[in-house]
Short mmCIF file of C-alpha atoms in Angstrom, two decimals:
data_model
loop_
_atom_site.label_atom_id
_atom_site.label_comp_id
_atom_site.label_asym_id
_atom_site.label_seq_id
_atom_site.Cartn_x
_atom_site.Cartn_y
_atom_site.Cartn_z
CA MET A 1 0.00 0.00 0.00
CA ASN A 2 1.09 3.58 -0.71
CA LEU A 3 2.69 4.98 2.46
CA ASP A 4 1.42 8.58 2.00
CA LYS A 5 -2.11 7.26 1.57
CA MET A 6 -1.73 5.14 4.70
CA ILE A 7 -0.59 8.14 6.74
CA GLU A 8 -3.36 10.35 5.34
CA VAL A 9 -6.13 7.88 6.13
CA GLY A 10 -4.54 7.14 9.51
CA GLN A 11 -4.69 10.83 10.47
CA LEU A 12 -8.28 11.15 9.26
CA PHE A 13 -9.24 7.99 11.14
CA GLU A 14 -7.66 9.29 14.37
CA GLN A 15 -9.89 12.39 14.22
CA TYR A 16 -13.10 11.11 12.68
CA LYS A 17 -13.44 7.40 13.53
CA ASP A 18 -16.32 8.09 15.90
CA LEU A 19 -18.32 9.55 13.01
CA LEU A 20 -18.11 6.27 11.05
CA THR A 21 -20.47 3.33 11.53
CA GLU A 22 -19.17 0.40 13.58
CA LYS A 23 -18.77 -1.69 10.43
CA GLN A 24 -16.83 1.06 8.62
CA ARG A 25 -14.63 1.58 11.68
CA GLU A 26 -13.82 -2.13 11.86
CA ILE A 27 -12.90 -2.45 8.20
CA VAL A 28 -10.81 0.76 8.08
CA SER A 29 -8.96 -0.33 11.22
CA LEU A 30 -8.22 -3.82 9.89
CA TYR A 31 -7.00 -2.49 6.54
CA TYR A 32 -5.06 0.63 7.56
CA GLU A 33 -4.02 -0.11 11.15
CA GLU A 34 -3.70 -3.90 11.21
CA ASP A 35 -2.49 -4.20 7.61
CA TYR A 36 -4.94 -6.95 6.63
CA SER A 37 -5.49 -7.45 2.88
CA LEU A 38 -8.89 -7.00 1.24
CA GLY A 39 -9.08 -10.78 0.83
CA GLU A 40 -8.30 -11.46 4.49
CA ILE A 41 -10.89 -8.94 5.69
CA SER A 42 -13.45 -10.37 3.28
CA GLU A 43 -12.83 -13.87 4.64
CA ASN A 44 -12.76 -12.88 8.31
CA LEU A 45 -15.88 -10.72 8.25
CA ASN A 46 -17.77 -12.81 5.70
CA VAL A 47 -18.25 -9.81 3.38
CA SER A 48 -17.47 -9.87 -0.36
CA ARG A 49 -14.11 -8.47 -1.46
CA GLN A 50 -16.00 -5.80 -3.42
CA GLY A 51 -18.04 -4.99 -0.29
CA VAL A 52 -14.87 -4.47 1.74
CA TYR A 53 -13.44 -2.26 -1.01
CA ASP A 54 -16.64 -0.18 -1.25
CA THR A 55 -16.78 0.29 2.53
CA LEU A 56 -13.16 1.51 2.58
CA LYS A 57 -13.81 3.98 -0.26
CA ARG A 58 -17.04 5.26 1.32
CA SER A 59 -15.37 5.66 4.72
CA GLU A 60 -12.48 7.63 3.22
CA LYS A 61 -14.91 9.87 1.35
CA THR A 62 -16.92 10.52 4.55
CA MET A 63 -13.81 11.37 6.56
CA LYS A 64 -12.48 13.68 3.82
CA GLU A 65 -15.80 15.52 3.73
CA TYR A 66 -15.63 16.07 7.50
CA GLU A 67 -12.04 17.29 7.18
CA GLN A 68 -13.11 19.85 4.58
CA LYS A 69 -15.58 21.23 7.10
CA LEU A 70 -13.81 20.81 10.45
CA HIS A 71 -10.09 20.81 9.47
CA LEU A 72 -9.18 18.78 12.57
CA VAL A 73 -6.20 17.06 10.94
CA SER A 74 -4.71 20.30 9.68
CA LYS A 75 -5.41 22.08 12.98
CA LEU A 76 -3.62 19.34 14.90
CA GLN A 77 -0.62 19.61 12.57
CA LYS A 78 -0.45 23.38 13.04
CA GLN A 79 -0.75 23.03 16.80
CA GLU A 80 2.05 20.48 16.83
CA GLU A 81 4.28 22.78 14.79
CA THR A 82 3.60 25.66 17.19
CA ILE A 83 4.19 23.47 20.24
CA ASN A 84 7.49 22.21 18.84
CA LEU A 85 8.58 25.77 18.12
CA ILE A 86 7.83 26.80 21.70
CA LYS A 87 9.68 23.75 23.03
CA ASP A 88 12.76 24.69 21.00
CA ARG A 89 12.64 28.23 22.33
CA ILE A 90 12.31 27.02 25.92
CA VAL A 91 15.39 24.86 25.51
CA ASP A 92 17.25 27.92 24.18
CA ILE A 93 16.47 30.19 27.12
CA ARG A 94 19.73 30.78 28.99
CA CYS A 95 18.63 30.85 32.62
CA THR A 96 20.71 30.00 35.63
CA LEU A 97 20.54 26.38 36.71
CA SER A 98 17.69 26.66 39.22
CA GLU A 99 15.41 28.63 36.86
CA ARG A 100 16.38 26.35 34.03
CA LYS A 101 14.46 23.56 35.73
CA GLU A 102 11.36 25.77 35.91
CA CYS A 103 11.68 26.37 32.17
CA MET A 104 12.24 22.73 31.26
CA ASP A 105 9.30 21.66 33.43
CA LEU A 106 7.05 23.50 30.98
CA ILE A 107 7.80 21.00 28.21
CA PRO A 108 5.67 18.11 29.50
CA GLU A 109 2.89 20.63 30.13
CA LEU A 110 3.08 21.69 26.49
CA GLU A 111 2.91 18.07 25.40
CA LYS A 112 -0.35 17.76 27.33
CA ILE A 113 -1.97 20.27 24.96
CA GLU A 114 -1.26 17.96 22.06
CA GLU A 115 -2.46 14.91 23.99
CA ILE A 116 -5.77 16.64 24.73
CA CYS A 117 -6.27 17.22 21.01
CA ARG A 118 -5.44 13.60 20.24
CA GLY A 119 -7.93 12.45 22.87
CA ILE A 120 -5.20 10.75 24.94
CA ILE A 121 -6.13 12.96 27.92
CA GLU A 122 -9.92 12.91 28.34
CA MET B 1 -32.83 33.92 27.31
CA ASN B 2 -30.97 31.76 29.82
CA LEU B 3 -27.31 32.84 29.86
CA ASP B 4 -25.85 29.36 30.46
CA LYS B 5 -27.85 28.03 27.54
CA MET B 6 -26.65 30.89 25.35
CA ILE B 7 -23.00 30.17 26.22
CA GLU B 8 -23.45 26.42 25.69
CA VAL B 9 -25.03 26.80 22.26
CA GLY B 10 -22.49 29.51 21.36
CA GLN B 11 -19.60 27.13 22.11
CA LEU B 12 -21.22 24.31 20.14
CA PHE B 13 -21.91 26.67 17.24
CA GLU B 14 -18.28 27.87 17.19
CA GLN B 15 -17.09 24.28 16.70
CA TYR B 16 -19.84 22.70 14.61
CA LYS B 17 -21.49 25.44 12.56
CA ASP B 18 -20.01 24.09 9.34
CA LEU B 19 -21.82 20.80 9.90
CA LEU B 20 -25.23 22.54 9.90
CA THR B 21 -27.21 23.41 6.78
CA GLU B 22 -27.10 27.01 5.59
CA LYS B 23 -30.64 27.60 6.84
CA GLN B 24 -29.86 26.14 10.27
CA ARG B 25 -26.67 28.21 10.50
CA GLU B 26 -28.56 31.40 9.65
CA ILE B 27 -31.30 30.85 12.21
CA VAL B 28 -28.96 29.78 15.03
CA SER B 29 -26.75 32.80 14.35
CA LEU B 30 -29.68 35.25 14.36
CA TYR B 31 -31.12 33.83 17.56
CA TYR B 32 -28.00 33.14 19.62
CA GLU B 33 -25.45 35.58 18.22
CA GLU B 34 -27.58 38.51 17.04
CA ASP B 35 -30.20 38.15 19.78
CA TYR B 36 -33.21 38.27 17.43
CA SER B 37 -36.50 36.95 18.84
CA LEU B 38 -38.34 33.98 17.30
CA GLY B 39 -40.96 36.42 16.00
CA GLU B 40 -38.37 38.69 14.37
CA ILE B 41 -36.59 35.78 12.67
CA SER B 42 -39.93 34.38 11.50
CA GLU B 43 -40.84 37.74 9.95
CA ASN B 44 -37.41 38.42 8.40
CA LEU B 45 -36.95 34.97 6.85
CA ASN B 46 -40.61 34.39 6.02
CA VAL B 47 -40.70 31.13 8.01
CA SER B 48 -43.40 30.29 10.58
CA ARG B 49 -42.56 30.92 14.23
CA GLN B 50 -42.93 27.18 14.84
CA GLY B 51 -40.59 26.51 11.91
CA VAL B 52 -37.92 28.76 13.42
CA TYR B 53 -38.33 27.06 16.80
CA ASP B 54 -38.08 23.57 15.25
CA THR B 55 -34.96 24.52 13.30
CA LEU B 56 -33.30 25.83 16.48
CA LYS B 57 -34.14 22.65 18.40
CA ARG B 58 -32.97 20.39 15.57
CA SER B 59 -29.71 22.33 15.17
CA GLU B 60 -28.97 22.12 18.90
CA LYS B 61 -29.67 18.38 18.86
CA THR B 62 -27.35 17.87 15.87
CA MET B 63 -24.53 19.85 17.47
CA LYS B 64 -24.89 18.01 20.79
CA GLU B 65 -24.68 14.67 18.99
CA TYR B 66 -21.45 15.76 17.30
CA GLU B 67 -20.06 16.93 20.65
CA GLN B 68 -20.79 13.51 22.17
CA LYS B 69 -18.64 11.95 19.45
CA LEU B 70 -15.90 14.54 18.84
CA HIS B 71 -15.72 16.42 22.20
CA LEU B 72 -14.35 19.55 20.48
CA VAL B 73 -15.90 21.97 23.00
CA SER B 74 -14.54 20.10 26.00
CA LYS B 75 -11.14 19.60 24.35
CA LEU B 76 -10.87 23.33 23.67
CA GLN B 77 -11.73 24.09 27.30
CA LYS B 78 -9.08 21.67 28.56
CA GLN B 79 -6.50 23.11 26.18
CA GLU B 80 -7.30 26.62 27.38
CA GLU B 81 -6.93 25.57 31.02
CA THR B 82 -3.55 23.98 30.26
CA ILE B 83 -2.38 27.01 28.27
CA ASN B 84 -3.39 29.37 31.08
CA LEU B 85 -1.55 27.22 33.59
CA ILE B 86 1.62 27.34 31.48
CA LYS B 87 1.27 31.12 31.07
CA ASP B 88 1.04 31.55 34.84
CA ARG B 89 4.14 29.43 35.32
CA ILE B 90 6.08 31.40 32.72
CA VAL B 91 5.23 34.64 34.50
CA ASP B 92 6.49 33.08 37.76
CA ILE B 93 9.91 32.06 36.43
CA ARG B 94 12.47 34.28 38.12
CA CYS B 95 15.01 34.91 35.40
CA THR B 96 17.30 37.86 35.04
CA LEU B 97 15.94 40.72 33.00
CA SER B 98 17.32 39.70 29.61
CA GLU B 99 16.13 36.09 29.86
CA ARG B 100 12.83 37.28 31.26
CA LYS B 101 12.00 38.74 27.85
CA GLU B 102 12.68 35.38 26.21
CA CYS B 103 10.26 33.77 28.67
CA MET B 104 7.53 36.38 28.23
CA ASP B 105 7.82 36.17 24.44
CA LEU B 106 6.50 32.61 24.71
CA ILE B 107 3.08 33.82 25.85
CA PRO B 108 1.79 35.09 22.48
CA GLU B 109 3.11 31.86 20.93
CA LEU B 110 1.00 29.89 23.41
CA GLU B 111 -2.03 31.97 22.55
CA LYS B 112 -1.55 30.94 18.92
CA ILE B 113 -2.25 27.32 19.87
CA GLU B 114 -5.68 28.34 21.11
CA GLU B 115 -6.33 30.48 18.04
CA ILE B 116 -5.55 27.54 15.77
CA CYS B 117 -8.16 25.47 17.60
CA ARG B 118 -10.71 28.27 17.31
CA GLY B 119 -10.00 28.56 13.59
CA ILE B 120 -8.75 32.16 13.95
CA ILE B 121 -5.40 31.10 12.43
CA GLU B 122 -6.08 29.03 9.30
#
């Protein structure tokens, strides 16, 4: 499978999986996360190969339509860029040793912001 | 109108307005953002008062269903809390004057993260 495509669908799935039906979620997860082939999914779920293919295509279309409206994938990317920039600047601040710790302690806090967006912190 | 209700719908609308139909978006905006009454909206848009009411109720229901799945309102609130906490800690860092500027310069960068989530920075 094309790696770019895999990453793209993976990012969409991370943001929008809860807007898919249970069946769509299962098939997208098996194909893109677990790396099952169309044939293997077809056999395991007792759905035709064409049915698996159609479900994948429909799920991708649905998630892309949501992304066009909500931009959650691109917002997360921009937040991550900004967070990484701030982290770099924190590391560069030349404080004395004791204040340095106070600065460095901000980094895990910054990482929390990203985790909230990813749904890791609920 | 109940203030809590107004804030709640306002927050939902900020996140999910692009998932409503154009008609729903217009009516929710007039009622909750522009503070028009049901009667005024009914007259201006040439829709029955009951029609305006039903559209408002349906829009709220739709947005609440999206929030149950995507949690964008609650994620934004948690991000804001975390960002405010980091800002407070930056202000508290006792650096010498020249490094203090480097610390304080991080604050507008942090505010960018919030603006990205709100869609102010595209």
